[in-house]
PDB file of C-alpha atoms in Angstrom:
ATOM      1  CA  GLY A   1     -29.386  10.774  15.436  1.00 69.00           C
ATOM      2  CA  ALA A   2     -32.068   8.119  16.091  1.00 78.00           C
ATOM      3  CA  VAL A   3     -32.551   6.840  19.565  1.00 89.00           C
ATOM      4  CA  VAL A   4     -32.105   3.270  20.495  1.00 92.00           C
ATOM      5  CA  SER A   5     -32.932   2.113  24.076  1.00 95.00           C
ATOM      6  CA  GLN A   6     -31.765  -1.062  25.749  1.00 96.00           C
ATOM      7  CA  HIS A   7     -33.148  -2.770  28.843  1.00 96.00           C
ATOM      8  CA  PRO A   8     -31.953  -3.650  31.410  1.00 97.00           C
ATOM      9  CA  SER A   9     -28.730  -1.427  31.554  1.00 95.00           C
ATOM     10  CA  ARG A  10     -27.202  -3.838  34.138  1.00 96.00           C
ATOM     11  CA  VAL A  11     -28.190  -7.274  35.351  1.00 97.00           C
ATOM     12  CA  ILE A  12     -26.691  -9.690  37.826  1.00 97.00           C
ATOM     13  CA  CYS A  13     -27.684 -13.293  37.899  1.00 96.00           C
ATOM     14  CA  LYS A  14     -26.935 -16.594  39.195  1.00 96.00           C
ATOM     15  CA  SER A  15     -25.092 -19.245  36.989  1.00 97.00           C
ATOM     16  CA  GLY A  16     -27.662 -21.256  35.154  1.00 96.00           C
ATOM     17  CA  THR A  17     -30.386 -18.859  34.865  1.00 96.00           C
ATOM     18  CA  SER A  18     -31.598 -17.142  31.561  1.00 97.00           C
ATOM     19  CA  VAL A  19     -31.481 -13.313  30.928  1.00 97.00           C
ATOM     20  CA  LYS A  20     -33.403 -11.406  28.397  1.00 97.00           C
ATOM     21  CA  ILE A  21     -32.050  -8.142  26.985  1.00 97.00           C
ATOM     22  CA  GLU A  22     -34.327  -5.922  25.071  1.00 97.00           C
ATOM     23  CA  CYS A  23     -33.476  -3.563  22.307  1.00 95.00           C
ATOM     24  CA  ARG A  24     -35.935  -0.852  20.962  1.00 94.00           C
ATOM     25  CA  SER A  25     -35.547   1.754  18.266  1.00 91.00           C
ATOM     26  CA  LEU A  26     -37.609   4.717  19.544  1.00 91.00           C
ATOM     27  CA  ASP A  27     -38.220   6.907  16.761  1.00 85.00           C
ATOM     28  CA  PHE A  28     -37.693   4.997  13.546  1.00 81.00           C
ATOM     29  CA  GLN A  29     -38.446   1.439  12.081  1.00 84.00           C
ATOM     30  CA  ALA A  30     -35.219  -0.488  12.002  1.00 83.00           C
ATOM     31  CA  THR A  31     -34.884  -2.842   9.036  1.00 80.00           C
ATOM     32  CA  THR A  32     -32.102  -4.631  10.863  1.00 88.00           C
ATOM     33  CA  MET A  33     -30.722  -4.820  14.301  1.00 92.00           C
ATOM     34  CA  PHE A  34     -27.382  -6.142  15.338  1.00 93.00           C
ATOM     35  CA  TRP A  35     -26.156  -7.568  18.626  1.00 96.00           C
ATOM     36  CA  TYR A  36     -22.587  -7.151  19.797  1.00 95.00           C
ATOM     37  CA  ARG A  37     -20.495  -8.273  22.514  1.00 96.00           C
ATOM     38  CA  GLN A  38     -17.644  -6.033  24.016  1.00 93.00           C
ATOM     39  CA  PHE A  39     -15.052  -7.208  26.558  1.00 88.00           C
ATOM     40  CA  PRO A  40     -13.416  -4.518  28.668  1.00 84.00           C
ATOM     41  CA  LYS A  41     -11.074  -2.366  26.670  1.00 81.00           C
ATOM     42  CA  LYS A  42     -11.785  -4.464  23.474  1.00 86.00           C
ATOM     43  CA  SER A  43     -13.563  -3.838  20.260  1.00 89.00           C
ATOM     44  CA  LEU A  44     -17.094  -4.715  19.409  1.00 91.00           C
ATOM     45  CA  MET A  45     -17.622  -8.320  18.336  1.00 92.00           C
ATOM     46  CA  LEU A  46     -20.696  -8.906  16.024  1.00 92.00           C
ATOM     47  CA  MET A  47     -22.672 -11.752  17.496  1.00 95.00           C
ATOM     48  CA  ALA A  48     -25.684 -11.825  15.139  1.00 94.00           C
ATOM     49  CA  THR A  49     -27.829  -9.915  12.694  1.00 91.00           C
ATOM     50  CA  SER A  50     -31.498  -9.702  13.155  1.00 89.00           C
ATOM     51  CA  ASN A  51     -34.132  -9.020  10.569  1.00 85.00           C
ATOM     52  CA  GLU A  52     -37.754  -8.419  11.568  1.00 81.00           C
ATOM     53  CA  GLY A  53     -39.790 -11.509  10.935  1.00 79.00           C
ATOM     54  CA  SER A  54     -36.965 -13.779  10.083  1.00 82.00           C
ATOM     55  CA  LYS A  55     -34.450 -15.962  11.800  1.00 86.00           C
ATOM     56  CA  ALA A  56     -31.415 -14.212  12.997  1.00 91.00           C
ATOM     57  CA  THR A  57     -28.024 -14.804  11.201  1.00 92.00           C
ATOM     58  CA  TYR A  58     -25.265 -15.754  13.607  1.00 95.00           C
ATOM     59  CA  GLU A  59     -21.563 -15.253  13.283  1.00 93.00           C
ATOM     60  CA  GLN A  60     -19.205 -17.872  13.158  1.00 92.00           C
ATOM     61  CA  GLY A  61     -18.384 -19.213  16.622  1.00 93.00           C
ATOM     62  CA  VAL A  62     -21.616 -17.814  18.260  1.00 95.00           C
ATOM     63  CA  GLU A  63     -23.888 -20.557  19.612  1.00 94.00           C
ATOM     64  CA  LYS A  64     -27.463 -19.875  18.385  1.00 92.00           C
ATOM     65  CA  ASP A  65     -29.004 -21.988  21.074  1.00 94.00           C
ATOM     66  CA  LYS A  66     -27.105 -20.283  23.708  1.00 96.00           C
ATOM     67  CA  PHE A  67     -28.043 -16.599  22.434  1.00 97.00           C
ATOM     68  CA  LEU A  68     -31.418 -16.708  21.252  1.00 95.00           C
ATOM     69  CA  ILE A  69     -32.639 -13.612  19.204  1.00 94.00           C
ATOM     70  CA  ASN A  70     -36.117 -12.685  18.336  1.00 90.00           C
ATOM     71  CA  HIS A  71     -36.944  -9.870  16.272  1.00 88.00           C
ATOM     72  CA  ALA A  72     -40.873  -9.433  16.596  1.00 81.00           C
ATOM     73  CA  SER A  73     -41.346  -6.065  15.096  1.00 86.00           C
ATOM     74  CA  LEU A  74     -39.426  -3.303  13.401  1.00 85.00           C
ATOM     75  CA  THR A  75     -38.828  -1.624  16.758  1.00 90.00           C
ATOM     76  CA  LEU A  76     -38.047  -4.537  19.041  1.00 92.00           C
ATOM     77  CA  SER A  77     -35.361  -7.141  19.070  1.00 93.00           C
ATOM     78  CA  THR A  78     -34.583  -9.288  22.152  1.00 95.00           C
ATOM     79  CA  LEU A  79     -31.580 -11.295  23.150  1.00 97.00           C
ATOM     80  CA  THR A  80     -31.815 -14.076  25.694  1.00 97.00           C
ATOM     81  CA  VAL A  81     -28.667 -15.613  27.115  1.00 97.00           C
ATOM     82  CA  THR A  82     -29.904 -19.092  28.208  1.00 97.00           C
ATOM     83  CA  SER A  83     -28.325 -20.899  31.091  1.00 96.00           C
ATOM     84  CA  ALA A  84     -25.854 -18.172  31.592  1.00 96.00           C
ATOM     85  CA  HIS A  85     -22.359 -18.955  33.011  1.00 96.00           C
ATOM     86  CA  PRO A  86     -19.650 -16.771  34.373  1.00 96.00           C
ATOM     87  CA  GLU A  87     -17.763 -16.707  31.026  1.00 95.00           C
ATOM     88  CA  ASP A  88     -20.943 -14.947  29.539  1.00 96.00           C
ATOM     89  CA  SER A  89     -20.350 -11.855  31.520  1.00 96.00           C
ATOM     90  CA  SER A  90     -19.948  -9.034  29.249  1.00 95.00           C
ATOM     91  CA  PHE A  91     -21.234  -5.812  27.855  1.00 95.00           C
ATOM     92  CA  TYR A  92     -23.902  -6.561  25.281  1.00 97.00           C
ATOM     93  CA  ILE A  93     -24.822  -3.597  22.960  1.00 96.00           C
ATOM     94  CA  CYS A  94     -27.484  -3.660  20.325  1.00 95.00           C
ATOM     95  CA  SER A  95     -27.690  -1.277  17.216  1.00 93.00           C
ATOM     96  CA  ALA A  96     -30.401  -0.471  14.841  1.00 90.00           C
ATOM     97  CA  SER A  97     -30.132   0.520  11.048  1.00 85.00           C
ATOM     98  CA  ASP A  98     -32.390   0.875   8.158  1.00 77.00           C
ATOM     99  CA  LEU A  99     -31.975   0.876   4.343  1.00 68.00           C
ATOM    100  CA  GLY A 100     -31.666   4.200   2.826  1.00 66.00           C
ATOM    101  CA  SER A 101     -33.288   5.481  -0.265  1.00 61.00           C
ATOM    102  CA  SER A 102     -30.563   4.215  -2.441  1.00 63.00           C
ATOM    103  CA  GLY A 103     -30.907   0.637  -0.940  1.00 62.00           C
ATOM    104  CA  SER A 104     -27.705   0.719   1.085  1.00 64.00           C
ATOM    105  CA  TYR A 105     -27.569   0.583   4.755  1.00 66.00           C
ATOM    106  CA  ASN A 106     -27.209   3.734   6.557  1.00 72.00           C
ATOM    107  CA  GLU A 107     -25.095   4.394   9.826  1.00 80.00           C
ATOM    108  CA  GLN A 108     -25.838   2.206  12.970  1.00 85.00           C
ATOM    109  CA  PHE A 109     -27.520   3.589  16.089  1.00 89.00           C
ATOM    110  CA  PHE A 110     -26.247   1.988  19.187  1.00 91.00           C
ATOM    111  CA  GLY A 111     -28.158   1.379  22.296  1.00 93.00           C
ATOM    112  CA  PRO A 112     -26.524   2.259  25.745  1.00 93.00           C
ATOM    113  CA  GLY A 113     -25.549  -1.366  26.369  1.00 94.00           C
ATOM    114  CA  THR A 114     -26.374  -3.965  29.044  1.00 96.00           C
ATOM    115  CA  ARG A 115     -23.710  -5.173  31.502  1.00 95.00           C
ATOM    116  CA  LEU A 116     -24.250  -8.716  32.465  1.00 96.00           C
ATOM    117  CA  THR A 117     -22.630 -10.234  35.426  1.00 96.00           C
ATOM    118  CA  VAL A 118     -23.132 -14.006  36.099  1.00 96.00           C
ATOM    119  CA  LEU A 119     -22.234 -15.157  39.435  1.00 95.00           C
TER     120      LEU A 119
ATOM    121  CA  GLY B   1     -12.348 -13.508   6.694  1.00 65.00           C
ATOM    122  CA  GLN B   2     -12.587  -9.750   6.346  1.00 68.00           C
ATOM    123  CA  GLN B   3     -10.396  -8.074   8.894  1.00 86.00           C
ATOM    124  CA  VAL B   4     -10.055  -4.278   9.801  1.00 92.00           C
ATOM    125  CA  MET B   5      -6.865  -3.429  11.600  1.00 94.00           C
ATOM    126  CA  GLN B   6      -6.510  -0.158  13.493  1.00 96.00           C
ATOM    127  CA  ILE B   7      -3.410   1.493  15.032  1.00 96.00           C
ATOM    128  CA  PRO B   8      -2.189   2.672  17.393  1.00 97.00           C
ATOM    129  CA  GLN B   9      -4.233   0.912  20.242  1.00 95.00           C
ATOM    130  CA  TYR B  10      -3.564   3.672  22.588  1.00 96.00           C
ATOM    131  CA  GLN B  11      -2.371   7.372  22.368  1.00 97.00           C
ATOM    132  CA  HIS B  12      -1.519   9.736  25.005  1.00 97.00           C
ATOM    133  CA  VAL B  13      -1.329  13.368  23.938  1.00 97.00           C
ATOM    134  CA  GLN B  14      -0.860  16.831  25.555  1.00 97.00           C
ATOM    135  CA  GLU B  15      -3.845  19.138  25.140  1.00 97.00           C
ATOM    136  CA  GLY B  16      -3.249  21.060  22.004  1.00 97.00           C
ATOM    137  CA  GLU B  17      -1.384  18.270  20.258  1.00 98.00           C
ATOM    138  CA  ASP B  18      -2.611  16.646  17.119  1.00 98.00           C
ATOM    139  CA  PHE B  19      -3.871  13.003  17.015  1.00 97.00           C
ATOM    140  CA  THR B  20      -4.209  10.577  14.052  1.00 98.00           C
ATOM    141  CA  THR B  21      -5.584   7.010  14.073  1.00 98.00           C
ATOM    142  CA  TYR B  22      -5.160   4.615  11.146  1.00 98.00           C
ATOM    143  CA  CYS B  23      -7.371   1.942   9.714  1.00 97.00           C
ATOM    144  CA  ASN B  24      -6.636  -0.749   7.247  1.00 96.00           C
ATOM    145  CA  SER B  25      -8.871  -3.373   5.770  1.00 93.00           C
ATOM    146  CA  SER B  26      -7.820  -6.752   4.116  1.00 89.00           C
ATOM    147  CA  THR B  27     -10.431  -6.248   1.439  1.00 89.00           C
ATOM    148  CA  THR B  28     -12.220  -3.338  -0.367  1.00 89.00           C
ATOM    149  CA  LEU B  29     -14.783  -1.717   1.517  1.00 88.00           C
ATOM    150  CA  SER B  30     -18.007  -0.254   0.140  1.00 86.00           C
ATOM    151  CA  ASN B  31     -17.842   2.390   2.834  1.00 88.00           C
ATOM    152  CA  ILE B  32     -16.107   3.096   6.131  1.00 93.00           C
ATOM    153  CA  GLN B  33     -17.775   4.457   9.263  1.00 93.00           C
ATOM    154  CA  TRP B  34     -16.185   6.114  12.180  1.00 96.00           C
ATOM    155  CA  TYR B  35     -17.500   5.925  15.937  1.00 94.00           C
ATOM    156  CA  LYS B  36     -16.494   7.355  19.072  1.00 96.00           C
ATOM    157  CA  GLN B  37     -17.048   5.617  22.459  1.00 94.00           C
ATOM    158  CA  ARG B  38     -16.702   7.609  25.658  1.00 94.00           C
ATOM    159  CA  PRO B  39     -15.540   5.716  28.757  1.00 89.00           C
ATOM    160  CA  GLY B  40     -18.579   3.753  30.105  1.00 86.00           C
ATOM    161  CA  GLY B  41     -20.759   4.857  27.084  1.00 89.00           C
ATOM    162  CA  HIS B  42     -21.722   3.300  23.839  1.00 88.00           C
ATOM    163  CA  PRO B  43     -20.490   4.005  20.207  1.00 90.00           C
ATOM    164  CA  VAL B  44     -21.755   7.102  18.688  1.00 91.00           C
ATOM    165  CA  PHE B  45     -21.795   7.621  14.931  1.00 90.00           C
ATOM    166  CA  LEU B  46     -19.350  10.382  13.772  1.00 94.00           C
ATOM    167  CA  ILE B  47     -19.107  10.018   9.954  1.00 94.00           C
ATOM    168  CA  GLN B  48     -19.420   7.755   6.863  1.00 92.00           C
ATOM    169  CA  LEU B  49     -17.129   7.824   3.889  1.00 94.00           C
ATOM    170  CA  VAL B  50     -18.182   6.320   0.700  1.00 91.00           C
ATOM    171  CA  LYS B  51     -16.236   7.553  -2.281  1.00 94.00           C
ATOM    172  CA  SER B  52     -12.552   6.655  -3.187  1.00 95.00           C
ATOM    173  CA  GLY B  53     -10.193   9.391  -1.885  1.00 96.00           C
ATOM    174  CA  GLU B  54     -12.987  11.166   0.031  1.00 96.00           C
ATOM    175  CA  VAL B  55     -12.103  13.700   2.624  1.00 98.00           C
ATOM    176  CA  LYS B  56     -14.560  15.081   5.138  1.00 97.00           C
ATOM    177  CA  LYS B  57     -14.110  17.618   7.853  1.00 97.00           C
ATOM    178  CA  GLN B  58     -15.976  18.130  11.242  1.00 96.00           C
ATOM    179  CA  LYS B  59     -14.483  21.094  12.995  1.00 96.00           C
ATOM    180  CA  ARG B  60     -11.294  19.860  14.166  1.00 97.00           C
ATOM    181  CA  LEU B  61     -11.779  16.173  12.992  1.00 98.00           C
ATOM    182  CA  THR B  62     -10.452  15.266   9.370  1.00 98.00           C
ATOM    183  CA  PHE B  63     -11.577  11.904   7.864  1.00 98.00           C
ATOM    184  CA  GLN B  64      -9.988  10.305   4.803  1.00 98.00           C
ATOM    185  CA  PHE B  65     -10.794   7.358   2.692  1.00 97.00           C
ATOM    186  CA  GLY B  66      -7.997   5.919   0.733  1.00 96.00           C
ATOM    187  CA  GLU B  67      -7.922   5.606  -3.088  1.00 94.00           C
ATOM    188  CA  ALA B  68      -8.223   1.879  -3.083  1.00 94.00           C
ATOM    189  CA  LYS B  69     -11.034   2.063  -0.438  1.00 93.00           C
ATOM    190  CA  LYS B  70      -9.024  -0.110   1.904  1.00 94.00           C
ATOM    191  CA  ASN B  71      -7.714   2.261   4.321  1.00 96.00           C
ATOM    192  CA  SER B  72      -8.922   5.370   6.204  1.00 97.00           C
ATOM    193  CA  SER B  73      -7.717   7.849   8.726  1.00 98.00           C
ATOM    194  CA  LEU B  74      -9.003  10.273  11.469  1.00 98.00           C
ATOM    195  CA  HIS B  75      -6.951  13.273  12.418  1.00 98.00           C
ATOM    196  CA  ILE B  76      -7.830  15.703  15.191  1.00 98.00           C
ATOM    197  CA  THR B  77      -6.200  18.958  15.322  1.00 98.00           C
ATOM    198  CA  ALA B  78      -5.373  20.577  18.644  1.00 98.00           C
ATOM    199  CA  THR B  79      -6.988  18.048  20.875  1.00 98.00           C
ATOM    200  CA  GLN B  80      -9.137  18.992  23.795  1.00 97.00           C
ATOM    201  CA  THR B  81      -9.929  17.089  26.951  1.00 96.00           C
ATOM    202  CA  THR B  82     -13.381  16.513  25.513  1.00 96.00           C
ATOM    203  CA  ASP B  83     -11.832  14.412  22.684  1.00 97.00           C
ATOM    204  CA  VAL B  84     -11.103  11.700  25.145  1.00 97.00           C
ATOM    205  CA  GLY B  85     -12.463   8.325  24.301  1.00 97.00           C
ATOM    206  CA  THR B  86     -11.996   5.205  21.758  1.00 96.00           C
ATOM    207  CA  TYR B  87     -12.304   5.785  18.253  1.00 97.00           C
ATOM    208  CA  PHE B  88     -13.331   2.897  16.179  1.00 96.00           C
ATOM    209  CA  CYS B  89     -13.299   2.536  12.448  1.00 96.00           C
ATOM    210  CA  ALA B  90     -15.855   0.034  11.033  1.00 94.00           C
ATOM    211  CA  GLY B  91     -16.032  -1.233   7.466  1.00 91.00           C
ATOM    212  CA  LEU B  92     -19.332  -1.967   5.970  1.00 84.00           C
ATOM    213  CA  ARG B  93     -20.080  -5.363   4.338  1.00 75.00           C
ATOM    214  CA  SER B  94     -22.259  -4.225   1.422  1.00 67.00           C
ATOM    215  CA  ASN B  95     -25.743  -5.598   1.191  1.00 68.00           C
ATOM    216  CA  THR B  96     -25.752  -6.983   4.678  1.00 72.00           C
ATOM    217  CA  GLY B  97     -25.338  -3.825   6.621  1.00 76.00           C
ATOM    218  CA  LYS B  98     -22.829  -5.577   8.967  1.00 84.00           C
ATOM    219  CA  LEU B  99     -20.056  -3.484  10.296  1.00 87.00           C
ATOM    220  CA  ILE B 100     -16.465  -4.953  10.827  1.00 89.00           C
ATOM    221  CA  PHE B 101     -14.930  -2.895  13.626  1.00 92.00           C
ATOM    222  CA  GLY B 102     -11.391  -2.148  14.068  1.00 94.00           C
ATOM    223  CA  GLN B 103      -9.813  -2.798  17.422  1.00 94.00           C
ATOM    224  CA  GLY B 104     -10.230   0.956  18.314  1.00 96.00           C
ATOM    225  CA  THR B 105      -7.725   3.671  19.367  1.00 97.00           C
ATOM    226  CA  THR B 106      -8.134   4.905  22.823  1.00 96.00           C
ATOM    227  CA  LEU B 107      -7.110   8.621  23.133  1.00 97.00           C
ATOM    228  CA  GLN B 108      -6.017  10.154  26.574  1.00 97.00           C
ATOM    229  CA  VAL B 109      -5.587  13.948  26.604  1.00 97.00           C
ATOM    230  CA  LYS B 110      -3.629  15.537  29.369  1.00 95.00           C
ATOM    231  CA  PRO B 111      -4.656  19.012  30.320  1.00 92.00           C
TER     232      PRO B 111
END
């Protein structure tokens, strides 16, 4: 399957600082990238959908000013957690997908995740 | 909103026993996908089911999609320790590419 990288894999920061997480699709051009948050032993919660060159679409309850998403190219999307607080500590995972020849979305390829700890 | 429910949450089996996880959606799905997440890892795509009543097999894994396209199951025959992990079903919201994940079933296999 396709390869999606995520950087950094782990970050520890002080409360009030901002953290940027990068998601790259290495061997294909992703029509759409998705950002998820996962709490320990819980399922993936979709935060936002990111399409190249357009504004991200946020899920209900996700603060767009808190979680800034930029999708500058078909291979790169970034998530910035602004003014991070301890409750923002979580496992953040991105995924990438593209439209198949039939016009419907193919499977999602997930990055390895970023574990954020806010002190 | 659209919900995908998955049961059981946890399953402990003896190596060699079978395992099944079930997934139900509150609405009809355009397709359903299954992912596996190993402890400390990220979800890895297993399979996608699109057609009503579809059954697909991957070695010891059998995936089914219900006739109404609202439920699905994953059955593992003769589990092995390498099957350990959390299995997620995810319903696709058509035209958006968004996946709605079930809660996952965590499988533990005793050797």
